[in-house]
XYZ file of C-alpha atoms in Angstrom:
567
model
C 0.000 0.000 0.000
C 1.328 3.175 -1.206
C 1.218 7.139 0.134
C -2.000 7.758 -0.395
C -1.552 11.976 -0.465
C -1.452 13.853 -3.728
C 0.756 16.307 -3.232
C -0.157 18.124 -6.517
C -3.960 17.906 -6.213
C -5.817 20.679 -7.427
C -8.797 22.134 -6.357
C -11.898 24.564 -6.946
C -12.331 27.694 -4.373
C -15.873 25.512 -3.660
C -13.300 22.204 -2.830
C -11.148 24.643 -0.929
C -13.870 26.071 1.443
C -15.198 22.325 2.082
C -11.596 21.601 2.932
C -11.608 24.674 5.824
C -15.217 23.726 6.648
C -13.964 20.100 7.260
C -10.720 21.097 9.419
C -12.934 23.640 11.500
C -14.975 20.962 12.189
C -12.732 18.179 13.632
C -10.538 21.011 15.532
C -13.777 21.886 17.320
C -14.409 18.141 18.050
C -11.313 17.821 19.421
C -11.191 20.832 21.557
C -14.939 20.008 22.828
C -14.485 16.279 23.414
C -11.794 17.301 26.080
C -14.444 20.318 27.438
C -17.355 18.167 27.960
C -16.427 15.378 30.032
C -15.058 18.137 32.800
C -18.032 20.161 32.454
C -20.592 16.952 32.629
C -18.403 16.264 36.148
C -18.699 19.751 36.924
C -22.399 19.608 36.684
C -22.834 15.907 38.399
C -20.881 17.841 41.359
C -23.341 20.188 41.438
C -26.082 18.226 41.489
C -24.466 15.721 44.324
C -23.740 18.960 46.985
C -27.458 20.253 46.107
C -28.609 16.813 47.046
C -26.439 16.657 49.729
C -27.019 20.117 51.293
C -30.888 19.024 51.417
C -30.576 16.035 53.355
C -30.903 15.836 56.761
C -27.848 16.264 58.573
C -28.432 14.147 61.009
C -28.106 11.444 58.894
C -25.075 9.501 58.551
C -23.726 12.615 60.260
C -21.104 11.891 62.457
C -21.756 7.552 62.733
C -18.637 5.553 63.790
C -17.496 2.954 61.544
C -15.929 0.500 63.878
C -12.856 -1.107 61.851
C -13.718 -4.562 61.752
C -11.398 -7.162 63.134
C -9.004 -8.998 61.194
C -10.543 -12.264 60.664
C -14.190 -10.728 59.315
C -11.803 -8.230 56.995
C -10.031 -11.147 55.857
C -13.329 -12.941 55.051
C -14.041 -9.878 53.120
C -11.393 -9.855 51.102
C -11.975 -13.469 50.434
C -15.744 -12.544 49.208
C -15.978 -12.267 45.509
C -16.768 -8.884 46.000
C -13.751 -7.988 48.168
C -11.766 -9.751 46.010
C -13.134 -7.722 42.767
C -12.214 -4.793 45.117
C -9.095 -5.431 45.921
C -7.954 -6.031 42.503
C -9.246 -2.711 41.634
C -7.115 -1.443 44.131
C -3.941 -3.315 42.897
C -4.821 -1.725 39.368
C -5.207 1.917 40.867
C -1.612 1.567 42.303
C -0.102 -0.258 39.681
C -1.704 2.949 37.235
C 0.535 5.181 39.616
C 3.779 3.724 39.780
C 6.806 5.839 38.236
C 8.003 5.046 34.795
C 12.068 5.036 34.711
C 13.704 4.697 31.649
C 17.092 5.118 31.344
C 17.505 5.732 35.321
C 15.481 9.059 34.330
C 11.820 9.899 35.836
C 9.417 10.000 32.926
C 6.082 10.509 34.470
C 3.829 8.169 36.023
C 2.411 5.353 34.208
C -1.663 6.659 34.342
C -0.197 9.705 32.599
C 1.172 7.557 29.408
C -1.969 5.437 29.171
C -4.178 8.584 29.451
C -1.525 10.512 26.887
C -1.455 7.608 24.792
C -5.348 7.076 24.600
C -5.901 10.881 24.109
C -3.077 11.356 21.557
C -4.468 8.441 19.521
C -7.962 10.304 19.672
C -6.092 13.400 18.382
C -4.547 11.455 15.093
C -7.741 9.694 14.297
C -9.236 13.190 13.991
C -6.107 14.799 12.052
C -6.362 12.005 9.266
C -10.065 11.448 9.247
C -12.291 12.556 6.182
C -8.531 13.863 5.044
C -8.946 12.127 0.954
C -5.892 11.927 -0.883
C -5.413 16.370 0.129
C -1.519 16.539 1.386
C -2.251 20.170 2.296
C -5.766 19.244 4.030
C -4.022 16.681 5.866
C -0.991 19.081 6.852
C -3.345 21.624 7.953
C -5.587 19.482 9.972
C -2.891 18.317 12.027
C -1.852 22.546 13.101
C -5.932 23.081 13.509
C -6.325 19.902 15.790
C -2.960 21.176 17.852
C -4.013 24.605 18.435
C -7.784 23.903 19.298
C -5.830 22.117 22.711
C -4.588 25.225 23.655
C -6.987 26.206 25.735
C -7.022 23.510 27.308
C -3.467 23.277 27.603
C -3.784 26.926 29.509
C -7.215 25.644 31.762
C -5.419 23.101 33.315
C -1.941 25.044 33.990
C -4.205 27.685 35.761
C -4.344 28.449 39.557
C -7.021 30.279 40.933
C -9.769 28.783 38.087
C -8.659 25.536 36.788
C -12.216 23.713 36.386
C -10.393 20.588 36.000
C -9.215 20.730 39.337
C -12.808 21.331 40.572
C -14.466 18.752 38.501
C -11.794 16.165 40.024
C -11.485 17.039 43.488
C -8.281 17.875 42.897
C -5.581 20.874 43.317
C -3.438 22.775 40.485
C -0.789 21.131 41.002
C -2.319 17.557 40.346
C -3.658 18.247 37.673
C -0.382 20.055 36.696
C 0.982 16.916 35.460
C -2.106 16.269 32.382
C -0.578 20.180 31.820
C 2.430 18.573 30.753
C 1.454 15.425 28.987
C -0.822 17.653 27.060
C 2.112 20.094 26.456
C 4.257 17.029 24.516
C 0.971 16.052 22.285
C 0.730 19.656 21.363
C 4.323 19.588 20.614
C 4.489 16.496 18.724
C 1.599 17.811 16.537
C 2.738 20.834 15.637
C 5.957 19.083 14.753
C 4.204 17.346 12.015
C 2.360 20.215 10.760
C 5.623 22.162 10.003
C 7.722 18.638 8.747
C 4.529 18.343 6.379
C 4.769 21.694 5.031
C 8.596 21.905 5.082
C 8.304 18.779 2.829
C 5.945 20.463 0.346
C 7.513 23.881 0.204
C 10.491 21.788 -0.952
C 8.922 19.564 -3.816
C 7.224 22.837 -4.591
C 10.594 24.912 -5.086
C 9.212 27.417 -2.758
C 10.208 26.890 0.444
C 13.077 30.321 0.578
C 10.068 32.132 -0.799
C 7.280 30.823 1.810
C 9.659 30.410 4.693
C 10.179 34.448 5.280
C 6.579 35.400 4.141
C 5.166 36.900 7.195
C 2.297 34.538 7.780
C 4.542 31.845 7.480
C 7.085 32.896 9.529
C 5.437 33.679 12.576
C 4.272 30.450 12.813
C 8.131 30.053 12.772
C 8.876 32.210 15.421
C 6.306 30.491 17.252
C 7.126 26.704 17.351
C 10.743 28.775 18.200
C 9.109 29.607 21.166
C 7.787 26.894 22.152
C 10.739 24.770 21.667
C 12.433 27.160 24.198
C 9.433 26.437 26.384
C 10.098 22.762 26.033
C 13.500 22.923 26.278
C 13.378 24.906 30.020
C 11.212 22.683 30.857
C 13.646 19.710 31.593
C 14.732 19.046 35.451
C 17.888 19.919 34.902
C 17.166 22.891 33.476
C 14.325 23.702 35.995
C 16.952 22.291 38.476
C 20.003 24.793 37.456
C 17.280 27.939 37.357
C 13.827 27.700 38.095
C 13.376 31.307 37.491
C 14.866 30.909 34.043
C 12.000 28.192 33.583
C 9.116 30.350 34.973
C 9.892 33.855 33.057
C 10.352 31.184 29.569
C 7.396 29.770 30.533
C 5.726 32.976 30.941
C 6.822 34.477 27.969
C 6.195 31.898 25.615
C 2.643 31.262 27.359
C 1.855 34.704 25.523
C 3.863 35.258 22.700
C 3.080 31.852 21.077
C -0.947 32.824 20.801
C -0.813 36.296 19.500
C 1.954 34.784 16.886
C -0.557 31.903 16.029
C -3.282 34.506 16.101
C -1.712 35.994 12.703
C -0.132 32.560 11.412
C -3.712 31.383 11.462
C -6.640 33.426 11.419
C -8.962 30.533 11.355
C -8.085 29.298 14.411
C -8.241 32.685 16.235
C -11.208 31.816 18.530
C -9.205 29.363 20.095
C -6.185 31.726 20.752
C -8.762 34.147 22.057
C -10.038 31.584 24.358
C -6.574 30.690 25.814
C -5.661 34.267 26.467
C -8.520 35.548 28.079
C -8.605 32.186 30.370
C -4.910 32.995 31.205
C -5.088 36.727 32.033
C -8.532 35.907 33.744
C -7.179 33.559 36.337
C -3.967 36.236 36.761
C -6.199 38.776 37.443
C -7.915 36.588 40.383
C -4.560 35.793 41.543
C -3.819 39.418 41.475
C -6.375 40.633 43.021
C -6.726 37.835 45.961
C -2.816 38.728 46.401
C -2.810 40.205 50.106
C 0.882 42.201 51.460
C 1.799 41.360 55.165
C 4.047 43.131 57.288
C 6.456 40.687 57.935
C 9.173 39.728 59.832
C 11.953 37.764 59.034
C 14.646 35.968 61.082
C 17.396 33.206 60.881
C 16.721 30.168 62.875
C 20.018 29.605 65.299
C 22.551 27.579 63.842
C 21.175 26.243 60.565
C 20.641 27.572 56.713
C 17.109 28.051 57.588
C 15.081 30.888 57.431
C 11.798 31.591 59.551
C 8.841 34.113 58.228
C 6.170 35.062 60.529
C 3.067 37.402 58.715
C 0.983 35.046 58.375
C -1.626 23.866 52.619
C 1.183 26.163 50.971
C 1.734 29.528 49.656
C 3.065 31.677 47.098
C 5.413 34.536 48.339
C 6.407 37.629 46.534
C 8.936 40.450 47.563
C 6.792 43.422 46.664
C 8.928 46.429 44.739
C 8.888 48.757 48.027
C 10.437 45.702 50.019
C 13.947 44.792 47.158
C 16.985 46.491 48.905
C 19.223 46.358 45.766
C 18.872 47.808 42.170
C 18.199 44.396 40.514
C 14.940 44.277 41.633
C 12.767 43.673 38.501
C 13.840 40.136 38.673
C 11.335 39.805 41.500
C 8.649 41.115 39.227
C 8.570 37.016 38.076
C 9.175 34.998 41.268
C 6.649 33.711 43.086
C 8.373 31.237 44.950
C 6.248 28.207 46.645
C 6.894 27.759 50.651
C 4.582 25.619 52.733
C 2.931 27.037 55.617
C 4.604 25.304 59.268
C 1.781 26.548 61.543
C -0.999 28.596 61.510
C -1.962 31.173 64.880
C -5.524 31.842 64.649
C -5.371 34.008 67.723
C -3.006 36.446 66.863
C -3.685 36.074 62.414
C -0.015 34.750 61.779
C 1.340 31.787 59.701
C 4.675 30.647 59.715
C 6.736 29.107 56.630
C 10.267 27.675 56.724
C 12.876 28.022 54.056
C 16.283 26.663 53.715
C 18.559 28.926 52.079
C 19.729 28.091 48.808
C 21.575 29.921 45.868
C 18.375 31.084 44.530
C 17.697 35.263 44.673
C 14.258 34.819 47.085
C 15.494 32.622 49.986
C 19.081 34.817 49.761
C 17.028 37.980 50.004
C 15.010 36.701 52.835
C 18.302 35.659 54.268
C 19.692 39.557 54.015
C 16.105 40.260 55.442
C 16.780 38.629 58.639
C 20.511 39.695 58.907
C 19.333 43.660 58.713
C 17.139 42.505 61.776
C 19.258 41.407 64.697
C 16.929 42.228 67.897
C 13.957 40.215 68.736
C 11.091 38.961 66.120
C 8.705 41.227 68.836
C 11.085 44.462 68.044
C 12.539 43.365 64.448
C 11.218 45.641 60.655
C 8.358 44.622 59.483
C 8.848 44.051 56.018
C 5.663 44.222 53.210
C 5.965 40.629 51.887
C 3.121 39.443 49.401
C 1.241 36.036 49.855
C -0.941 34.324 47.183
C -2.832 31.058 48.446
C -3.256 29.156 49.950
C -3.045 26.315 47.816
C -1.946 22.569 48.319
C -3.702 19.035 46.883
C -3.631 18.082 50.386
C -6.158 20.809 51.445
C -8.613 18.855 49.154
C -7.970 15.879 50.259
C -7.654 16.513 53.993
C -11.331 15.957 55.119
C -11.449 12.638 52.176
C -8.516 11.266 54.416
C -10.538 11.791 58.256
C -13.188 10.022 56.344
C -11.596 7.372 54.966
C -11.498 5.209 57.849
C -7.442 4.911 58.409
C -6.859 2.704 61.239
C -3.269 3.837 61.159
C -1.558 6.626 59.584
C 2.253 7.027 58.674
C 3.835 10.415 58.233
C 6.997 10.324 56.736
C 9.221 14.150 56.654
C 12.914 14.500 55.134
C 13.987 17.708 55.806
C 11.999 20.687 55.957
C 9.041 18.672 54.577
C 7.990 18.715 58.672
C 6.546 21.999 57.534
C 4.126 19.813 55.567
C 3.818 16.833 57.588
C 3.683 18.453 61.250
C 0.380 20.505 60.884
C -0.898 17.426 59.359
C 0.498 15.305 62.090
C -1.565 17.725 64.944
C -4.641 18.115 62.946
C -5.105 14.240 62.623
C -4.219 13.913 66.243
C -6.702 16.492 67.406
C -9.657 15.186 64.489
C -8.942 11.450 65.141
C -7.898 11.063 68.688
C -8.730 7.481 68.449
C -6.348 6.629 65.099
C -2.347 5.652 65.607
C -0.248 7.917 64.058
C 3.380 7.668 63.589
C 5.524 10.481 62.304
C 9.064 9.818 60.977
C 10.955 12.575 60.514
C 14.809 12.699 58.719
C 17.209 15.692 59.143
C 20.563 16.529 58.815
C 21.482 18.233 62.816
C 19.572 18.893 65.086
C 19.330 22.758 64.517
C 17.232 21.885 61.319
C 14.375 21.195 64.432
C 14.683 24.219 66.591
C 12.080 25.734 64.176
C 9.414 23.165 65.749
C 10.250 23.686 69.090
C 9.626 27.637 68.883
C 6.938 27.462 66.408
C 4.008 27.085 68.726
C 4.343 29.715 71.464
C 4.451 29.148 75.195
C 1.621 26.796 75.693
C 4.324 23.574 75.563
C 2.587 22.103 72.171
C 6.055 21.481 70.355
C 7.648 20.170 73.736
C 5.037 17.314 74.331
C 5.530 16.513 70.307
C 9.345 15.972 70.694
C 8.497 13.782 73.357
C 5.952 11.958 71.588
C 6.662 8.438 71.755
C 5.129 8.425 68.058
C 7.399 10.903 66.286
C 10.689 9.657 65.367
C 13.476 12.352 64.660
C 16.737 10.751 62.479
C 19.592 12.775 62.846
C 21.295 11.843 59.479
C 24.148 13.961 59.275
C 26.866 15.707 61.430
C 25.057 16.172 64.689
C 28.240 18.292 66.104
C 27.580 20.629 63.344
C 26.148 23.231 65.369
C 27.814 22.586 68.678
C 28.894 26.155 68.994
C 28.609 29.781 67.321
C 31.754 28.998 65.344
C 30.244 26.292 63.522
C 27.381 28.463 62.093
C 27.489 28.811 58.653
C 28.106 32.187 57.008
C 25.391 34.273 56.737
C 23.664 32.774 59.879
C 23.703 35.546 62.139
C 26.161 34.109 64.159
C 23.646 33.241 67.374
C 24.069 30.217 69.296
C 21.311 28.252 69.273
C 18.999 27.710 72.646
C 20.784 24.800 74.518
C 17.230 23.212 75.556
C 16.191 23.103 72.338
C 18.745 20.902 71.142
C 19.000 19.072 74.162
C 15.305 18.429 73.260
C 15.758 17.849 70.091
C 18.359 15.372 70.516
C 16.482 13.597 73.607
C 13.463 12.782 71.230
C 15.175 12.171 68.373
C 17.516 8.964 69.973
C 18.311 7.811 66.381
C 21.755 9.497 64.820
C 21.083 7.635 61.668
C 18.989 7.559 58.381
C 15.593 5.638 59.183
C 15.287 2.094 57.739
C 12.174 2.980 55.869
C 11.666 -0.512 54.462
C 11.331 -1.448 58.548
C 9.123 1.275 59.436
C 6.526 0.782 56.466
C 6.518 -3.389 57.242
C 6.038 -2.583 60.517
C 2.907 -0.234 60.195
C 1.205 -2.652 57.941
C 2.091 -6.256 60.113
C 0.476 -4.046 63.213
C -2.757 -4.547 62.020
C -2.862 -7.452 58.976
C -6.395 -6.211 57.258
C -6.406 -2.695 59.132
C -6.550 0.351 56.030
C -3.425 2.226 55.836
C -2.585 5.753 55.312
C 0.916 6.891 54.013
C 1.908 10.648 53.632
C 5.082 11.498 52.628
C 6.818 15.186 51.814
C 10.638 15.200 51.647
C 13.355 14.762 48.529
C 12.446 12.818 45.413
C 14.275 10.511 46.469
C 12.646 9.615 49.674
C 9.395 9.516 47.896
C 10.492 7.143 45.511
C 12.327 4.763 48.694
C 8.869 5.202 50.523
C 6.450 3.745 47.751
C 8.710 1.198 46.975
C 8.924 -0.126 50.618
C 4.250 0.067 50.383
C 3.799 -1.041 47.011
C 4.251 -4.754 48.068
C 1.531 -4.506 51.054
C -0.833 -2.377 47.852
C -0.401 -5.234 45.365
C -1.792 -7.197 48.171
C -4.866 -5.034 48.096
C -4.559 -3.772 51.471
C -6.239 -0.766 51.423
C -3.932 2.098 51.158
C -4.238 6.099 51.309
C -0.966 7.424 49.668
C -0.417 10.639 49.109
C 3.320 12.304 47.952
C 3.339 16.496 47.902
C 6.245 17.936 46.332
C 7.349 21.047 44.540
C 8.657 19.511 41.691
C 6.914 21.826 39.395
């Protein structure tokens, strides 16, 4: 079977407007077949709270679900039913495992079956009802691309991503279907300008069409986006983030208004993505609140501590830069998680360690300009957008879910994440056994849990929880005295009874042997559900769901849940 496209095929101006009529018509199939589905959820939502609102709440409301002993959960399982069950739950992890090729991370596996499947839906409609037309066929495939634009820019957004709503989810899980939609786009696009490189050559007129303004700002645009694709890769995002996020930016706009004159029959689309975009900045904008803030170093470690006020989004507004360079700032909204939250007094606190990026080294020359007392220290405007955080969805869905024991597992200053989770599910379920393990390098990396809750004695009585577990992984002599501080630290000793606290409930000057924590949780209770929470390095992440996936893939039921900043 030969190439079935005619390259020289000619046609009437009637042939010609069927062939637009035909392309306008898959490109909106293919931009409403992904719009529908979330808008059917979004409406099925709706209906479920308005049925739910107008049921009594006394019903259901607040019943005990005693967790059934081990030999009836067994016989359960057993049960057809509980066996169908479990499989289902073996499939659900097995969708979420990593895919590593090449000792790289390449996504999880749900996102190549789901990319797959919707990038096979894509072709089908690039090629159908195409004839023998080379140029209908080339154009189809840049119509079907750009009509996911907006959808592309709907799930990357913050403040109104209705995928997010429709799924019970947070931006940043849906975040990743951002990026798997990203590399169909891509790939698309790629064939729409091989295609027409290829005819422009067999034509003889590809110097003559290549600089013709039409034609070359779809040039200029695929440039762009291959810049956007390019910053996109860890390393990249890895060596500068910022470089990543003002690309990303950039590109975000200029691609559109380029495609906007490349194709004027696709313009409603491009219209759509913009206003979308600059809508949900706008909302971001505008629920953007400035704090006076101060700023201090925590004794002896790298770490800084904010006190204004999930996680959140911090800015350094232009009133609060201190050096000339400042429009860099403009672009940097740098994600911190929030460590505790004072309703009494309207305050938050987020920890940062301080890297070699320009926000956490600016809040580190914050906090050396302010050597007296947080109580007495500049208050310095800082701007917060948020909160946001997939576990703030997911919080209630997990007191719900009937957890008969609950593993928290922190490397680092991921305790900012797993601590307030740790208190909340001690104070919602008293009754549940919860376990946090928590990995740092010294013990100064701690001090900011032990003054993070005030005077009432909170943060004492959690170091010397019998349930949290502090690993001391590195040099614990680090910060024995003010000469071991690292530069830039302020040079203050740190409080003796901290770290005599800290080292008191930590007991383990080692890395925790995850594999023997995780076997233990589960052998506690042999049919009891599970829930696993981890927030540290990738690589702890990774370490952790390999040590549960055995006890998943024997359908024990299992509540995992990774948060990470990865993007």
């Amino acid at each position: 079977m030969g190439w079935p496209y005619d390259l020289s095929l000619s046609l009437s101006d009637d042939d010609k407007l069927v062939r637009r009529q035909t392309i306008d018509f898959y490109a909106c199939v293919a931009h409403y077949s992904a719009i529908a589905p979330v808008l059917a959820l979004l409406l099925l939502r709706l209906v479920r709270r308005a049925a739910a609102s107008g049921r009594d709440p006394r019903d259901g409301h607040g019943r005990y679900d005693e967790v059934p002993p081990s030999p009836l959960a067994k016989a359960h399982r057993r049960h057809p039913s509980g066996s169908l069950a479990a499989r289902c739950r073996r499939l659900q992890w097995w969708m979420h495992d990593d895919v590593n090729l090449g000792g790289m991370y390449w996504g999880q596996r749900h996102e190549w079956i789901l990319g797959l499947a919707w990038a096979s839906w894509l072709l089908v409609l690039c090629v159908r009802d195409t004839g023998k037309d080379y140029l209908h066929l080339t154009k189809r495939f840049g119509a079907i691309a750009v009509s996911q634009l907006p959808i592309q820019f709907l799930l990357a957004l913050k403040a109104l991503n209705p995928f997010a709503l429709a799924f019970h989810s947070s931006h940043e899980g849906v975040n990743r279907y951002h990026r798997v939609l990203g590399r169909i786009v891509h790939f698309l696009l790629l064939l729409h300008i091989l295609f027409y490189n290829y005819f422009f050559f067999v034509a003889a007129i590809w110097l003559k069409r290549f600089f013709a303004p039409v034609v070359f700002c779809g040039v200029v645009a695929f440039m762009a986006l291959n810049a956007l694709a390019t910053t996109s890769f860890a390393r990249v995002r890895q060596f500068s983030y910022r470089l990543f996020f003002v690309v990303h930016v950039a590109s975000a706009i200029l691609i559109p208004v380029l495609i906007f004159f490349h194709a004027p029959s696709a313009r409603l689309y491009l219209v759509e993505a913009l206003v979308v975009l600059f809508l949900d900045i706008g909302v971001r904008k505008a629920t953007t609140v400035t704090a006076p803030s101060t700023v201090e170093i925590i004794p002896g470690t790298n770490l800084v501590k904010a006190v204004p006020g999930a996680h959140i989004y911090l800015n350094v507004p232009s009133a609060s830069r201190i050096n000339a360079k400042s429009g860099l700032f403009d672009f940097l909204f740098n994600p911190f998680t929030v460590a505790s939250v004072d309703d009494h007094h309207g305050t938050i606190t987020l920890v940062a360690r301080v890297r070699n990026g320009p926000m956490t080294l600016l809040l580190s020359q914050f906090a050396a300009l302010s050597p007296v007392p947080p109580a007495e220290a500049r208050r310095i405007p800082l701007a917060i957008e948020g909160p946001y955080g997939t576990m703030g969805k997911h919080f209630h869905d997990l007191l719900g879910w009937g957890a008969a024991r609950i593993l928290l597992v922190a490397g680092g200053v991921g305790a900012t994440f797993a601590l307030p989770v740790y208190r909340a599910i001690q104070q919602e379920l008293p009754s549940t056994k919860v376990q946090l393990v928590w990995a740092i390098r010294s013990a100064g990396d701690a001090t900011w849990a032990v003054s993070s809750g005030g005077n009432n004695g909170e943060d004492r009585s959690m170091l010397d929880d019998d349930n949290v577990h502090i690993f001391l992984t590195g040099d614990v002599d680090v910060t024995d005295g003010p000469e071991s501080v690292p530069p830039g630290a302020g040079a203050v000793e740190m409080d003796a009874l901290s770290r005599e606290t800290v080292l008191a409930a930590g007991r383990n000057r080692r890395r925790p042997e995850l594999n023997k924590i995780v076997d233990s949780t589960f052998r506690q209770g042999l049919e009891e559900p599970v829930a696993v929470l981890v927030c540290g390095p990738a690589e702890m992440a990774r370490e952790v769901r390999r040590c549960v996936r055995p006890w998943a893939m024997r359908g024990r039921k299992v509540w995992w849940h990774s948060e990470s900043f990865g993007w």
